[in-house]
Amino acid sequence: MSNSGVVVPLNSKISCDKCGVKQSCLGRDLCACEPARLGEIKGPPRLYRRGDHLFRVGDSFESLYVIRSGAIKTYLISEDGAEQIIGFYGPGETIGFGAIANGQYRCNATALDTSSICKVSFEAVSRLCDRSPDTLRELIRGISAETVRLAEMILLLGKKTADQRVASFLLSQSGHQHERGYSATALTLSMSRTDIGRYLGLTVETVSRVLTRFQAQGALTKDRKQIRIRNLKTLRRIAGESGGDAFIEPTGRATLAS
Amino acid sequence: MSNSGVVVPLNSKISCDKCGVKQSCLGRDLCACEPARLGEIKGPPRLYRRGDHLFRVGDSFESLYVIRSGAIKTYLISEDGAEQIIGFYGPGETIGFGAIANGQYRCNATALDTSSICKVSFEAVSRLCDRSPDTLRELIRGISAETVRLAEMILLLGKKTADQRVASFLLSQSGHQHERGYSATALTLSMSRTDIGRYLGLTVETVSRVLTRFQAQGALTKDRKQIRIRNLKTLRRIAGESGGDAFIEPTGRATLAS
DNA sequence: CGACAGATTGAGAGACCTCAACCAGAGTGG
DNA sequence: CCACTCTGGTTGAGGTCTCTCAATCTGTCG
């Protein structure tokens, strides 16, 4: 796109050097290798507002998107109009991998919050890969990791109860926030209850009820999008993760410590 | 299938030239580029019997596996021991992508039938990628396509009814068989009802009941693993695919033609 | 303040699961 | 050849987890 920075209050001259997510950005070496053509291969971070779309199913594929800040969801729409969220993504993560295969984006991507996103030309990344094995390895590892995440999502949707799904989701959020240097127990969710449901294959009401029950059981406290985990071990046990003194009643629903 | 007509005693000298799936095999150019080291980078096809494992979760990653013939399933085991099948794979398909990210296989893979499989050293493929952009593109496209398939699976598990799941599954099988030059309506399933259930997030009983109902409705006839699709359009409508004169009752279950 | 979207809570319904019995075909061994 | 076993598939009855429908509540925004 343009380097002129009209749309965006962000400084178009922001250097990749100082970017907070550069260590996980596929474009980082592009800056070093082809600084003169930077504008061509990797636009300046653009700002998306809540609800803005990065791309939609069927859009022709040009770029991967690297998230500098904010939160993005990707989703599919079923024939009868229902929305299934495929993933929530945050700073440092890259989206758009599915489009590589056939030149079209295969899901929709929209901002959950105001987000700063770098568009990275896939053509440029490909070129870079020819010379930089590191970049190539990073790209392939990124897509590979995504397949693992999706497979685990399939396990969750295919086999887990509502309690397990919500607990797993919270633990996952906790992990991500922790990785990014935030508290592992004081979560600030960027998505609505509705979106949590659309992600976990549950209705809003079920999500709400489960959270309420978790709160009643002392596993967490909640206030809108602020979730404070009070008992990580309990959540782990409910989620069915090992390491949480896992104990699942043979008959079904996970039980809390008596 | 086999070039020589003999199923078992595979000749280690089998040439990639004559391989039936060479057009979709990542290793195909390895033969041409490094024929002298072929045995090192790409073993001869090995035969796996029903139930044999190609790899398990946690095994250290060395190779991708290209299916020459037969059928493979990949699966995960949940904390409480339930098996969720992630995918069924047939001739020409490559598995093991998830292991690239962190050097360990992240799912289990086992043969559903006697299968002929080529192990392709990932290290060798990587090396080849440095010189062959085509191979690289193929590798990346393969993984990318897998993320798309997994995302669609998530949509199925998160949003679809048992009827829709089974219908989608049958249509998918139909498509694959058709691609491979077989009938699109006379299906020979390589997996058990139990495995279909483990794939679709349903119990065996539900799968069985749905198939029985489809048969009663004239959409198909079944005999063990032989499924003959009698009305493709009806199946498409049930699956909720466009192009099948889609009509879904607002309240829920898809209806058949009256 | 009124309108509105998001979240919560309740009551009832339904799709799928669980438990259980029964059946069919493929081996196995006497 | 015929029990016998065993695995996989089908069918039935009943239970329940989650959904649907609906009402209420809360914080936000104009």
Coordinates of C-alpha atoms (C1' of nucleotides) in Angstrom, one line a residue:
Chain A
M1 CA 0.0 0.0 0.0
S2 CA 1.0 3.6 0.5
N3 CA 3.7 4.8 2.7
S4 CA 2.1 8.1 3.3
G5 CA 0.4 7.1 6.4
V6 CA -2.9 9.0 5.8
V7 CA -5.3 6.6 7.3
V8 CA -3.3 5.9 10.3
P9 CA -2.1 7.9 13.3
L10 CA 0.9 5.5 13.5
N11 CA 4.2 6.7 12.3
S12 CA 4.8 5.2 8.9
K13 CA 8.5 5.2 9.6
I14 CA 8.2 2.8 12.4
S15 CA 11.2 0.7 12.2
C16 CA 11.1 -3.1 12.5
D17 CA 14.0 -2.7 14.8
K18 CA 11.9 -1.2 17.5
C19 CA 8.8 -3.3 16.8
G20 CA 7.6 -5.2 19.8
V21 CA 6.9 -8.4 17.9
K22 CA 9.8 -8.4 15.6
Q23 CA 11.2 -11.7 17.0
S24 CA 8.2 -13.5 15.7
C25 CA 7.6 -11.4 12.5
L26 CA 8.2 -13.0 9.2
G27 CA 8.8 -9.6 7.7
R28 CA 11.6 -8.7 10.1
D29 CA 14.4 -9.8 7.8
L30 CA 12.8 -8.1 4.9
C31 CA 13.6 -4.8 6.5
A32 CA 17.2 -5.7 6.7
C33 CA 17.5 -7.4 3.4
E34 CA 15.7 -5.0 1.2
P35 CA 15.3 -1.7 3.1
A36 CA 14.9 0.3 0.0
R37 CA 11.9 -1.7 -1.1
L38 CA 10.4 -2.0 2.3
G39 CA 7.2 -0.1 1.4
E40 CA 6.6 -2.4 -1.4
I41 CA 7.0 -5.7 0.4
K42 CA 5.8 -4.8 3.8
G43 CA 3.5 -1.9 4.3
P44 CA 3.6 0.2 7.5
P45 CA 1.4 -1.0 10.3
R46 CA -2.2 -0.2 9.5
L47 CA -4.8 0.4 12.1
Y48 CA -8.0 -1.6 12.1
R49 CA -11.0 -0.8 14.2
R50 CA -13.3 -3.2 15.9
G51 CA -15.2 -5.0 13.2
D52 CA -12.9 -4.0 10.3
H53 CA -12.1 -6.9 8.1
L54 CA -8.5 -7.8 7.1
F55 CA -9.8 -10.1 4.5
R56 CA -12.8 -12.3 3.6
V57 CA -13.3 -15.7 2.1
G58 CA -12.6 -15.5 -1.6
D59 CA -10.5 -12.4 -1.5
S60 CA -7.5 -12.9 -3.6
F61 CA -4.4 -13.7 -1.6
E62 CA -1.5 -11.3 -1.6
S63 CA -0.2 -11.0 1.9
L64 CA 0.1 -12.6 5.2
Y65 CA -0.9 -10.4 8.2
V66 CA 1.3 -10.0 11.2
I67 CA -0.4 -8.6 14.3
R68 CA 1.6 -5.9 16.1
S69 CA -1.1 -5.2 18.7
G70 CA -4.7 -5.8 19.2
A71 CA -6.8 -8.9 18.6
I72 CA -8.1 -10.6 15.5
K73 CA -10.5 -13.4 15.0
T74 CA -10.8 -15.7 12.0
Y75 CA -14.1 -17.4 11.2
L76 CA -16.2 -19.3 8.8
I77 CA -19.9 -19.0 8.0
S78 CA -21.9 -22.2 7.7
E79 CA -24.5 -22.7 5.0
D80 CA -27.3 -21.7 7.4
G81 CA -25.5 -18.5 8.4
A82 CA -23.9 -19.6 11.7
E83 CA -20.5 -18.3 12.5
Q84 CA -17.8 -20.6 13.6
I85 CA -14.7 -18.9 14.9
I86 CA -11.5 -20.7 13.9
G87 CA -9.0 -18.8 16.0
F88 CA -8.2 -15.8 18.1
Y89 CA -4.9 -14.2 17.4
G90 CA -2.8 -11.6 19.2
P91 CA 0.5 -9.7 19.0
G92 CA 3.2 -11.5 17.2
E93 CA 0.9 -14.0 15.5
T94 CA 0.6 -14.3 11.7
I95 CA -2.7 -15.1 9.9
G96 CA -3.6 -15.9 6.4
F97 CA -1.8 -19.2 6.0
G98 CA -4.8 -21.0 4.6
A99 CA -4.8 -18.8 1.5
I100 CA -1.4 -19.9 0.3
A101 CA -2.7 -23.2 -1.1
N102 CA -5.0 -21.8 -3.8
G103 CA -4.5 -18.1 -3.9
Q104 CA -7.7 -17.1 -2.1
Y105 CA -8.3 -16.5 1.6
R106 CA -10.3 -19.4 2.9
C107 CA -11.6 -17.7 6.1
N108 CA -12.7 -14.3 7.2
A109 CA -10.6 -12.2 9.5
T110 CA -11.8 -9.2 11.6
A111 CA -10.5 -7.1 14.4
L112 CA -12.0 -7.6 17.9
D113 CA -10.3 -4.4 19.1
T114 CA -8.4 -1.6 17.6
S115 CA -5.4 -3.4 16.1
S116 CA -2.2 -2.5 14.5
I117 CA -1.4 -4.9 11.7
C118 CA 1.5 -5.3 9.2
K119 CA 0.6 -6.6 5.8
V120 CA 3.6 -8.7 4.5
S121 CA 3.6 -9.5 0.9
F122 CA 3.8 -13.2 0.4
E123 CA 5.6 -12.9 -2.8
A124 CA 8.3 -10.9 -1.0
V125 CA 8.5 -13.5 1.8
S126 CA 8.8 -16.2 -0.9
R127 CA 11.6 -14.4 -2.5
L128 CA 13.3 -13.9 0.8
C129 CA 13.0 -17.6 1.6
D130 CA 15.1 -18.3 -1.4
R131 CA 18.0 -16.6 0.3
S132 CA 17.2 -16.9 4.0
P133 CA 16.7 -20.4 5.3
D134 CA 15.8 -19.0 8.6
T135 CA 12.9 -17.1 7.2
L136 CA 11.8 -20.2 5.4
R137 CA 12.0 -22.3 8.4
E138 CA 10.0 -19.8 10.4
L139 CA 7.3 -19.6 7.8
I140 CA 7.0 -23.4 7.6
R141 CA 7.1 -23.7 11.4
G142 CA 4.4 -21.1 11.7
I143 CA 2.0 -23.0 9.4
S144 CA 2.9 -26.3 11.0
A145 CA 2.2 -24.9 14.4
E146 CA -1.2 -23.7 13.1
T147 CA -2.1 -27.3 12.0
V148 CA -1.3 -28.5 15.5
R149 CA -3.5 -25.8 17.1
L150 CA -6.3 -26.7 14.8
A151 CA -6.0 -30.4 15.5
E152 CA -6.3 -29.7 19.2
M153 CA -9.3 -27.6 18.5
I154 CA -10.8 -30.5 16.7
L155 CA -10.2 -32.7 19.8
L156 CA -11.9 -30.1 21.9
L157 CA -14.9 -29.8 19.7
G158 CA -15.2 -33.5 19.1
K159 CA -14.7 -34.8 22.6
K160 CA -15.0 -32.3 25.3
T161 CA -17.9 -31.1 27.5
A162 CA -18.9 -27.4 27.8
D163 CA -17.1 -27.2 31.1
Q164 CA -13.9 -28.6 29.7
R165 CA -14.1 -26.3 26.7
V166 CA -14.5 -23.2 28.7
A167 CA -11.8 -24.2 31.2
S168 CA -9.4 -25.0 28.3
F169 CA -10.2 -21.7 26.7
L170 CA -9.4 -19.8 29.9
L171 CA -6.2 -21.7 30.4
S172 CA -5.2 -21.0 26.8
Q173 CA -5.9 -17.3 27.3
S174 CA -4.0 -17.4 30.5
G175 CA -1.0 -19.0 28.7
H176 CA -1.0 -16.5 25.9
Q177 CA -1.2 -13.5 28.2
H178 CA 1.6 -15.0 30.3
E179 CA 3.8 -15.4 27.3
R180 CA 3.3 -11.8 26.5
G181 CA 4.4 -10.7 29.9
Y182 CA 1.0 -10.2 31.5
S183 CA -0.5 -11.9 34.5
A184 CA -1.5 -15.5 34.0
T185 CA -4.5 -15.1 36.3
A186 CA -5.9 -11.6 35.7
L187 CA -7.3 -12.1 32.2
T188 CA -8.6 -9.3 30.0
L189 CA -10.6 -11.0 27.3
S190 CA -10.8 -9.2 24.0
M191 CA -13.8 -11.2 22.8
S192 CA -17.5 -11.2 23.8
R193 CA -19.2 -14.1 25.4
T194 CA -21.0 -14.7 22.1
D195 CA -17.6 -15.0 20.4
I196 CA -16.3 -17.4 23.0
G197 CA -19.4 -19.5 22.3
R198 CA -18.8 -19.3 18.5
Y199 CA -15.3 -20.4 19.1
L200 CA -16.1 -23.3 21.4
G201 CA -19.1 -24.6 19.6
L202 CA -21.4 -23.5 22.4
T203 CA -24.2 -21.0 22.7
V204 CA -23.7 -17.8 24.6
E205 CA -26.1 -18.9 27.3
T206 CA -24.0 -22.0 27.9
V207 CA -20.8 -20.1 28.1
S208 CA -22.4 -17.7 30.6
R209 CA -23.8 -20.4 32.7
V210 CA -20.5 -22.2 32.9
L211 CA -18.6 -19.1 33.8
T212 CA -21.2 -18.3 36.5
R213 CA -20.9 -21.8 37.8
F214 CA -17.1 -21.6 37.9
Q215 CA -17.4 -18.4 39.8
A216 CA -19.8 -20.0 42.3
Q217 CA -17.3 -22.8 42.7
G218 CA -14.5 -20.4 43.5
A219 CA -12.5 -21.2 40.4
L220 CA -12.6 -17.6 39.2
T221 CA -14.3 -14.2 39.6
K222 CA -15.6 -12.3 36.6
D223 CA -16.6 -8.8 35.8
R224 CA -17.5 -8.3 32.1
K225 CA -14.3 -9.0 30.2
Q226 CA -12.1 -9.2 33.3
I227 CA -11.7 -12.7 34.5
R228 CA -9.6 -13.4 37.5
I229 CA -8.5 -17.0 37.9
R230 CA -8.7 -17.9 41.6
N231 CA -7.8 -21.5 41.3
L232 CA -5.6 -22.5 38.4
K233 CA -5.4 -26.1 39.5
T234 CA -9.1 -26.5 39.6
L235 CA -9.4 -25.1 36.1
R236 CA -6.8 -27.5 34.9
R237 CA -8.6 -30.4 36.5
I238 CA -11.8 -29.4 34.9
A239 CA -10.1 -29.0 31.5
G240 CA -8.8 -32.5 31.9
E241 CA -5.2 -31.4 31.6
S242 CA -2.6 -33.4 33.3
G243 CA -0.8 -31.7 36.1
G244 CA -3.9 -30.4 37.7
D245 CA -4.3 -33.4 40.0
A246 CA -6.6 -34.6 37.3
F247 CA -9.7 -36.4 38.5
I248 CA -12.7 -36.9 36.3
E249 CA -15.8 -38.6 37.6
P250 CA -16.2 -41.7 35.6
T251 CA -19.7 -40.8 34.8
G252 CA -19.0 -37.4 33.3
R253 CA -18.8 -33.9 34.4
A254 CA -15.6 -32.9 36.1
T255 CA -15.9 -32.3 39.8
L256 CA -14.3 -29.7 41.9
A257 CA -12.3 -30.2 45.1
S258 CA -14.7 -31.2 47.8
Chain B
M1 CA -1.7 -49.9 -6.9
S2 CA 1.4 -52.0 -7.3
N3 CA 3.3 -51.9 -10.5
S4 CA 4.3 -55.5 -10.5
G5 CA 1.0 -56.9 -9.4
V6 CA 2.6 -58.5 -6.4
V7 CA 1.4 -56.8 -3.3
V8 CA 3.9 -57.6 -0.6
P9 CA 7.5 -58.1 -1.8
L10 CA 8.0 -54.4 -2.7
N11 CA 11.1 -53.9 -4.7
S12 CA 13.4 -51.4 -3.0
K13 CA 14.4 -50.2 -6.5
I14 CA 10.9 -49.1 -7.3
S15 CA 11.4 -46.0 -9.3
C16 CA 9.5 -42.8 -8.5
D17 CA 9.0 -42.5 -12.3
K18 CA 6.5 -45.3 -12.2
C19 CA 4.9 -44.4 -8.9
G20 CA 1.2 -43.8 -9.2
V21 CA 1.2 -40.9 -6.9
K22 CA 4.3 -39.2 -8.1
Q23 CA 2.6 -36.1 -9.2
S24 CA 1.7 -35.3 -5.6
C25 CA 4.7 -36.7 -3.9
L26 CA 7.2 -34.3 -2.3
G27 CA 9.9 -36.8 -2.8
R28 CA 9.5 -37.1 -6.5
D29 CA 12.2 -34.6 -7.3
L30 CA 14.5 -36.1 -4.8
C31 CA 14.9 -39.1 -7.0
A32 CA 15.9 -36.9 -9.9
C33 CA 18.2 -34.6 -8.0
E34 CA 20.0 -37.0 -5.8
P35 CA 19.5 -40.5 -7.3
A36 CA 22.7 -41.8 -5.7
R37 CA 21.5 -40.9 -2.2
L38 CA 17.9 -42.0 -2.8
G39 CA 18.0 -44.7 -0.2
E40 CA 19.1 -42.2 2.4
I41 CA 16.6 -39.5 1.8
K42 CA 13.6 -41.5 0.7
G43 CA 13.2 -45.1 1.8
P44 CA 11.6 -47.6 -0.5
P45 CA 7.8 -47.9 0.1
R46 CA 7.2 -49.8 3.2
L47 CA 4.2 -51.9 3.9
Y48 CA 2.1 -51.3 6.9
R49 CA -0.7 -53.6 8.1
R50 CA -4.0 -52.7 9.6
G51 CA -3.3 -51.2 13.0
D52 CA 0.4 -50.6 12.4
H53 CA 1.6 -47.2 13.5
L54 CA 3.5 -44.9 11.3
F55 CA 4.3 -42.7 14.3
R56 CA 2.9 -41.7 17.7
V57 CA 2.6 -38.5 19.6
G58 CA 6.0 -37.5 21.0
D59 CA 8.1 -39.6 18.5
S60 CA 10.9 -37.5 17.3
F61 CA 10.3 -36.1 13.9
E62 CA 12.5 -37.1 11.0
S63 CA 10.2 -37.7 8.0
L64 CA 7.0 -36.9 6.3
Y65 CA 5.1 -39.9 5.0
V66 CA 3.6 -40.1 1.6
I67 CA 0.9 -42.6 1.0
R68 CA 1.3 -44.7 -2.1
S69 CA -1.7 -46.9 -1.5
G70 CA -4.0 -47.8 1.3
A71 CA -5.5 -45.7 4.0
I72 CA -4.2 -43.9 7.1
K73 CA -5.9 -42.2 10.0
T74 CA -4.4 -39.7 12.3
Y75 CA -5.8 -39.2 15.7
L76 CA -5.4 -37.7 19.2
I77 CA -6.3 -39.2 22.5
S78 CA -8.1 -37.0 25.1
E79 CA -7.2 -37.0 28.7
D80 CA -10.0 -39.4 29.5
G81 CA -8.9 -41.8 26.8
A82 CA -11.3 -40.9 24.0
E83 CA -10.0 -41.0 20.5
Q84 CA -10.6 -38.1 18.2
I85 CA -9.7 -38.8 14.6
I86 CA -8.1 -35.8 12.9
G87 CA -8.0 -37.0 9.4
F88 CA -8.3 -39.9 7.0
Y89 CA -5.7 -40.0 4.2
G90 CA -5.3 -41.9 1.0
P91 CA -3.0 -42.3 -1.9
G92 CA -1.0 -39.2 -2.8
E93 CA -1.5 -37.5 0.5
T94 CA 1.3 -36.5 2.8
I95 CA 1.1 -36.7 6.6
G96 CA 3.3 -35.5 9.5
F97 CA 3.1 -31.8 8.9
G98 CA 2.3 -31.0 12.5
A99 CA 5.7 -32.3 13.6
I100 CA 7.7 -29.8 11.7
A101 CA 7.0 -27.0 14.2
N102 CA 8.7 -28.5 17.2
G103 CA 10.5 -31.7 16.1
Q104 CA 8.0 -34.1 17.5
Y105 CA 4.9 -35.8 16.0
R106 CA 1.9 -34.2 17.5
C107 CA -0.6 -36.9 16.6
N108 CA -0.7 -40.6 16.1
A109 CA -0.9 -42.2 12.6
T110 CA -2.0 -45.7 11.9
A111 CA -3.0 -47.8 8.9
L112 CA -6.6 -48.6 8.4
D113 CA -5.7 -51.2 5.7
T114 CA -2.6 -52.7 4.3
S115 CA -0.8 -49.6 3.0
S116 CA 2.3 -48.8 1.1
I117 CA 4.0 -45.7 2.5
C118 CA 7.1 -43.8 1.5
K119 CA 9.1 -42.1 4.3
V120 CA 10.6 -38.9 3.0
S121 CA 13.3 -37.4 5.1
F122 CA 12.3 -33.9 6.0
E123 CA 15.9 -32.8 6.2
A124 CA 16.4 -33.9 2.6
V125 CA 13.2 -32.1 1.5
S126 CA 14.5 -29.0 3.2
R127 CA 17.7 -29.3 1.4
L128 CA 16.0 -29.8 -1.9
C129 CA 13.8 -26.8 -1.2
D130 CA 16.9 -24.6 -1.2
R131 CA 17.4 -25.4 -4.8
S132 CA 13.9 -26.3 -6.0
P133 CA 11.3 -23.5 -5.6
D134 CA 8.7 -25.9 -7.0
T135 CA 9.3 -28.4 -4.2
L136 CA 9.2 -25.6 -1.7
R137 CA 6.0 -24.3 -3.0
E138 CA 4.5 -27.8 -3.0
L139 CA 5.5 -28.3 0.6
I140 CA 4.0 -25.1 1.7
R141 CA 0.9 -25.5 -0.3
G142 CA 0.4 -29.0 1.2
I143 CA 0.6 -27.7 4.8
S144 CA -1.6 -24.7 3.9
A145 CA -4.2 -26.9 2.4
E146 CA -4.2 -29.0 5.5
T147 CA -5.0 -25.9 7.6
V148 CA -8.0 -25.3 5.4
R149 CA -9.2 -28.8 5.8
L150 CA -8.8 -28.6 9.5
A151 CA -10.7 -25.3 9.7
E152 CA -13.6 -26.8 7.7
M153 CA -13.5 -29.7 10.2
I154 CA -13.9 -27.3 13.0
L155 CA -16.9 -25.7 11.3
L156 CA -18.4 -29.2 11.0
L157 CA -17.8 -30.1 14.6
G158 CA -18.8 -26.7 16.0
K159 CA -21.9 -26.1 14.0
K160 CA -23.4 -29.1 12.2
T161 CA -25.9 -31.7 13.2
A162 CA -25.3 -35.5 13.1
D163 CA -27.1 -35.7 9.8
Q164 CA -25.1 -32.9 8.2
R165 CA -21.8 -34.4 9.5
V166 CA -22.5 -37.9 8.1
A167 CA -23.7 -36.4 4.8
S168 CA -20.7 -34.2 4.5
F169 CA -18.5 -37.1 5.3
L170 CA -20.0 -39.3 2.6
L171 CA -19.7 -36.5 0.0
S172 CA -16.1 -35.9 1.0
Q173 CA -15.4 -39.6 0.5
S174 CA -17.2 -39.5 -2.8
G175 CA -15.1 -36.6 -3.9
H176 CA -11.9 -38.3 -3.0
Q177 CA -12.7 -41.5 -4.7
H178 CA -13.8 -39.6 -7.7
E179 CA -10.6 -37.7 -7.8
R180 CA -8.7 -41.0 -7.8
G181 CA -10.7 -42.3 -10.7
Y182 CA -13.2 -44.4 -8.9
S183 CA -16.9 -44.1 -8.8
A184 CA -18.4 -41.1 -7.0
T185 CA -21.4 -43.1 -5.9
A186 CA -20.2 -46.6 -5.2
L187 CA -18.1 -45.9 -2.1
T188 CA -15.8 -48.4 -0.4
L189 CA -15.1 -47.1 3.0
S190 CA -11.8 -48.1 4.5
M191 CA -12.8 -47.2 8.1
S192 CA -15.2 -48.7 10.6
R193 CA -18.4 -47.1 11.8
T194 CA -16.6 -46.5 15.1
D195 CA -13.9 -44.6 13.3
I196 CA -16.5 -42.5 11.4
G197 CA -17.9 -41.6 14.7
R198 CA -14.6 -40.8 16.2
Y199 CA -13.9 -38.6 13.2
L200 CA -17.3 -36.7 13.2
G201 CA -17.6 -36.3 17.0
L202 CA -20.4 -38.8 17.2
T203 CA -21.0 -42.2 18.8
V204 CA -21.1 -45.3 16.7
E205 CA -24.7 -45.7 17.4
T206 CA -25.6 -42.3 16.1
V207 CA -23.6 -42.9 12.9
S208 CA -25.3 -46.2 12.4
R209 CA -28.8 -44.7 13.0
V210 CA -28.2 -41.9 10.6
L211 CA -27.0 -44.2 7.9
T212 CA -30.0 -46.4 8.4
R213 CA -32.2 -43.4 8.2
F214 CA -30.5 -42.2 5.0
Q215 CA -31.1 -45.6 3.6
A216 CA -34.7 -45.7 4.6
Q217 CA -35.1 -42.3 2.9
G218 CA -33.6 -43.6 -0.3
A219 CA -30.5 -41.5 -0.2
L220 CA -28.2 -44.5 -0.2
T221 CA -28.0 -48.2 0.2
K222 CA -25.4 -49.8 2.5
D223 CA -23.8 -53.2 3.0
R224 CA -21.0 -53.2 5.5
K225 CA -18.4 -50.9 4.1
Q226 CA -20.0 -50.6 0.7
I227 CA -22.1 -47.5 0.5
R228 CA -23.9 -46.7 -2.7
I229 CA -25.2 -43.2 -3.0
R230 CA -28.6 -43.2 -4.6
N231 CA -29.3 -39.6 -4.5
L232 CA -26.4 -37.2 -4.4
K233 CA -28.6 -34.2 -4.5
T234 CA -30.4 -35.2 -1.4
L235 CA -27.1 -35.8 0.4
R236 CA -25.9 -32.4 -0.6
R237 CA -29.1 -30.8 0.6
I238 CA -28.8 -32.6 4.0
A239 CA -25.1 -31.6 4.2
G240 CA -26.1 -28.0 3.7
E241 CA -24.0 -27.6 0.6
S242 CA -24.9 -25.1 -2.0
G243 CA -25.8 -26.7 -5.3
G244 CA -28.0 -29.3 -3.8
D245 CA -31.2 -27.2 -4.0
A246 CA -30.3 -26.4 -0.5
F247 CA -33.3 -26.1 1.8
I248 CA -32.9 -26.3 5.5
E249 CA -35.9 -26.2 7.8
P250 CA -35.5 -23.1 9.9
T251 CA -35.9 -25.1 13.0
G252 CA -33.2 -27.6 12.5
R253 CA -32.9 -31.0 10.9
A254 CA -32.6 -31.0 7.1
T255 CA -35.6 -32.4 5.3
L256 CA -35.7 -34.7 2.4
A257 CA -37.7 -34.2 -0.7
S258 CA -41.3 -34.7 0.1
Chain C
dC1 C1' -33.2 9.6 29.9
dG2 C1' -34.1 6.2 26.3
dA3 C1' -32.2 3.0 23.2
dC4 C1' -29.3 -0.7 22.5
dA5 C1' -26.0 -4.4 22.7
dG6 C1' -24.1 -7.7 25.6
dA7 C1' -24.7 -10.7 29.6
dT8 C1' -27.3 -13.4 32.8
dT9 C1' -30.9 -16.4 34.3
dG10 C1' -34.9 -19.5 33.9
dA11 C1' -38.0 -23.0 31.9
dG12 C1' -38.8 -26.4 28.6
dA13 C1' -37.4 -29.1 24.5
dG14 C1' -34.6 -31.9 21.8
dA15 C1' -30.5 -34.1 19.7
dC16 C1' -27.3 -37.0 20.9
dC17 C1' -25.4 -40.2 24.3
dT18 C1' -25.4 -44.1 27.4
dC19 C1' -26.5 -48.6 28.5
dA20 C1' -28.0 -52.8 26.8
dA21 C1' -29.5 -56.4 23.9
dC22 C1' -29.2 -58.6 19.6
dC23 C1' -27.4 -59.8 15.1
dA24 C1' -24.1 -60.9 11.3
dG25 C1' -19.9 -62.3 9.3
dA26 C1' -15.1 -64.0 9.9
dG27 C1' -12.0 -66.9 12.0
dT28 C1' -10.8 -71.0 14.8
dG29 C1' -10.6 -75.5 16.4
dG30 C1' -12.6 -79.9 17.4
Chain D
dC1 C1' -19.0 -79.4 9.0
dC2 C1' -20.4 -77.3 13.0
dA3 C1' -20.2 -75.0 17.3
dC4 C1' -17.7 -71.3 19.5
dT5 C1' -15.7 -66.9 19.8
dC6 C1' -15.0 -62.3 18.6
dT7 C1' -15.3 -58.0 16.4
dG8 C1' -18.2 -54.7 14.3
dG9 C1' -22.9 -53.2 13.3
dT10 C1' -27.7 -52.4 14.4
dT11 C1' -31.6 -51.4 17.2
dG12 C1' -34.2 -50.0 21.4
dA13 C1' -35.2 -47.4 25.8
dG14 C1' -34.1 -43.9 28.7
dG15 C1' -31.3 -40.1 30.4
dT16 C1' -29.0 -35.6 30.1
dC17 C1' -26.3 -32.1 28.3
dT18 C1' -26.8 -28.4 25.7
dC19 C1' -29.9 -25.6 22.9
dT20 C1' -34.0 -22.8 22.2
dC21 C1' -37.0 -19.4 23.6
dA22 C1' -37.9 -15.7 26.6
dA23 C1' -37.4 -12.4 30.2
dT24 C1' -34.4 -9.5 33.0
dC25 C1' -30.4 -6.9 34.0
dT26 C1' -26.4 -3.9 33.2
dG27 C1' -23.3 -0.8 31.2
dT28 C1' -22.7 2.3 27.2
dC29 C1' -23.7 5.7 24.0
dG30 C1' -26.3 9.2 21.7

